Short mmCIF file of C-alpha atoms in Angstrom, two decimals:
data_model
loop_
_atom_site.label_atom_id
_atom_site.label_comp_id
_atom_site.label_asym_id
_atom_site.label_seq_id
_atom_site.Cartn_x
_atom_site.Cartn_y
_atom_site.Cartn_z
CA MET L 8 89.22 40.02 74.99
CA TRP L 9 92.34 38.91 73.73
CA ASN L 10 94.47 40.64 76.55
CA SER L 11 91.96 38.86 79.14
CA LEU L 12 93.03 35.58 77.41
CA ILE L 13 96.94 35.95 77.69
CA ASP L 14 96.59 37.65 80.80
CA LYS L 15 98.24 40.65 79.66
CA GLN L 16 96.76 44.45 80.78
CA PRO L 17 95.80 46.28 77.70
CA ASP L 18 97.67 49.55 76.71
CA PHE L 19 94.65 51.66 75.49
CA SER L 20 97.50 54.71 73.88
CA HIS L 21 97.96 52.41 71.34
CA GLU L 22 94.59 51.78 70.40
CA ILE L 23 93.25 52.99 67.00
CA VAL L 24 89.68 54.55 68.18
CA VAL L 25 87.99 57.96 68.41
CA SER L 26 87.21 58.93 71.66
CA ASN L 27 85.57 62.00 73.37
CA ALA L 28 88.07 61.89 75.95
CA ARG L 29 90.13 64.84 75.72
CA ILE L 30 92.71 63.01 77.77
CA ARG L 31 93.12 60.42 75.44
CA LEU L 32 93.78 62.37 72.31
CA LYS L 33 92.16 60.31 70.16
CA ASP L 34 90.42 62.34 67.46
CA LYS L 35 88.53 61.30 64.07
CA LYS L 36 92.12 62.75 62.15
CA LEU L 37 94.42 60.59 64.43
CA TYR L 38 92.12 57.58 63.99
CA LEU L 39 91.88 57.84 59.92
CA HIS L 40 95.62 58.31 59.53
CA GLU L 41 96.26 55.07 62.05
CA MET L 42 93.59 52.90 60.37
CA THR L 43 95.40 53.75 57.02
CA GLU L 44 98.68 52.80 58.47
CA PHE L 45 97.10 49.56 60.08
CA MET L 46 95.14 48.46 56.48
CA HIS L 47 98.46 49.21 54.41
CA THR L 48 100.55 47.13 56.97
CA ALA L 49 98.09 44.13 57.58
CA THR L 50 97.73 44.45 53.62
CA ARG L 51 101.68 43.99 53.13
CA ILE L 52 102.38 41.03 55.80
CA LEU L 53 99.25 38.76 55.38
CA LYS L 54 99.81 35.52 53.42
CA PRO L 55 98.53 35.09 50.23
CA SER L 56 94.75 34.04 51.19
CA GLY L 57 95.56 35.25 54.79
CA ILE L 58 92.52 36.67 56.72
CA LEU L 59 92.04 39.72 59.03
CA ALA L 60 89.13 39.85 61.15
CA LEU L 61 88.78 43.46 62.20
CA PHE L 62 86.17 44.24 65.04
CA PHE L 63 84.69 47.64 64.06
CA ASN L 64 81.78 50.08 64.72
CA ALA L 65 80.50 53.40 63.92
CA ARG L 66 77.56 55.56 63.88
CA ASP L 67 78.79 57.53 61.12
CA ALA L 68 78.42 57.24 57.48
CA ALA L 69 81.83 58.52 56.82
CA SER L 70 83.27 55.68 58.94
CA TRP L 71 81.76 53.23 57.20
CA LYS L 72 82.57 54.61 53.58
CA PHE L 73 86.46 54.94 54.83
CA LEU L 74 86.89 50.96 55.22
CA LYS L 75 85.37 51.12 51.52
CA GLU L 76 88.40 54.10 50.33
CA VAL L 77 91.13 52.83 52.78
CA ILE L 78 91.76 49.49 51.18
CA PRO L 79 94.73 49.65 48.48
CA SER L 80 92.98 47.45 45.74
CA SER L 81 90.99 45.00 45.22
CA ASP L 82 93.68 42.85 44.37
CA LYS L 83 95.84 43.04 47.41
CA LEU L 84 92.82 42.77 49.96
CA GLN L 85 89.40 42.01 49.19
CA PHE L 86 86.12 42.24 52.01
CA ARG L 87 84.46 39.15 52.42
CA GLY L 88 81.53 39.80 54.74
CA LEU L 89 80.62 40.72 58.25
CA PHE L 90 78.69 39.50 60.92
CA PRO L 91 77.21 41.17 64.16
CA MET L 92 78.47 40.12 67.75
CA ASN L 93 76.52 41.23 70.82
CA TYR L 94 78.17 44.63 72.20
CA SER L 95 77.55 45.97 76.04
CA ALA L 96 79.56 48.50 77.70
CA ASN L 97 78.44 46.78 80.82
CA SER L 98 76.55 50.27 81.66
CA VAL L 99 73.21 50.53 81.50
CA VAL L 100 73.97 54.45 80.97
CA GLN L 101 75.57 53.35 77.55
CA ASP L 102 73.40 50.78 76.87
CA ASN L 103 70.21 53.00 76.80
CA ARG L 104 72.03 56.04 75.36
CA LYS L 105 70.32 57.19 72.45
CA GLY L 106 72.67 56.64 69.64
CA GLY L 107 74.87 54.24 71.43
CA LEU L 108 75.94 51.29 69.96
CA LYS L 109 74.73 47.96 70.07
CA ASN L 110 76.59 45.82 68.43
CA ASP L 111 80.03 45.79 67.14
CA PHE L 112 80.79 43.74 63.73
CA VAL L 113 83.33 41.68 62.82
CA LEU L 114 84.42 42.28 59.44
CA ILE L 115 86.28 39.52 57.13
CA TYR L 116 89.48 40.52 54.64
CA GLN L 117 91.39 38.27 52.62
CA LYS L 118 94.32 38.71 51.21
CA PRO L 119 94.09 36.91 47.29
CA GLY L 120 95.78 33.93 46.60
CA ASN L 121 95.43 30.11 47.01
CA GLU L 122 91.68 30.54 48.23
CA ASP L 123 91.14 26.66 47.83
CA LYS L 124 93.43 26.35 51.24
CA ILE L 125 91.21 28.46 53.12
CA LYS L 126 87.61 28.26 52.40
CA LEU L 127 85.04 30.66 54.14
CA GLU L 128 81.65 28.83 53.16
CA PHE L 129 81.27 28.37 57.01
CA LEU L 130 80.67 31.80 57.45
CA GLU L 131 77.87 32.27 55.49
CA ASN L 132 76.06 30.11 57.93
CA LEU L 133 76.64 32.57 60.63
CA PRO L 134 73.37 34.57 62.19
CA ASN L 135 72.68 37.81 60.14
CA TRP L 136 75.91 37.16 57.80
CA SER L 137 76.35 39.90 54.97
CA LYS L 138 78.67 40.45 52.40
CA GLU L 139 77.82 44.21 52.14
CA ILE L 140 79.12 46.92 54.49
CA PRO L 141 76.18 48.94 56.26
CA ASN L 142 74.08 51.19 54.73
CA ILE L 143 74.56 54.03 57.90
CA ASN L 144 72.62 57.25 57.29
CA SER L 145 73.79 59.12 60.34
CA LYS L 146 76.18 62.06 59.74
CA SER L 147 77.09 61.90 63.44
CA SER L 148 80.58 61.78 64.26
#
């Protein structure tokens, strides 16, 4: 979406994702490494009270568990909550595939600091807002 707004073509080689497409070379091990690096960098460069909105989804419990573990510490970056957003690959096959993803989530993190400057109460009014990471029981990857 962002690339569309600024009229840029995305470079998918830099995308942090797990892909079954062999040509992309995007496996789970690389994903975990790149996400860890990203979260540490985001934590370091966010200003006090800075907000990180992360678009995320996964079918497996391990990926969601990873999000809980990758945060360096609660005094450096805090999970504030999430809300679902509609997802569609614009493909009848993908949209109807068993186990296909139906929603992406926007996860909101905030670096501690002058919380009175940036209040997040308005998020609680969003449909399906939750302060809990989903409990995913699937073991697929």
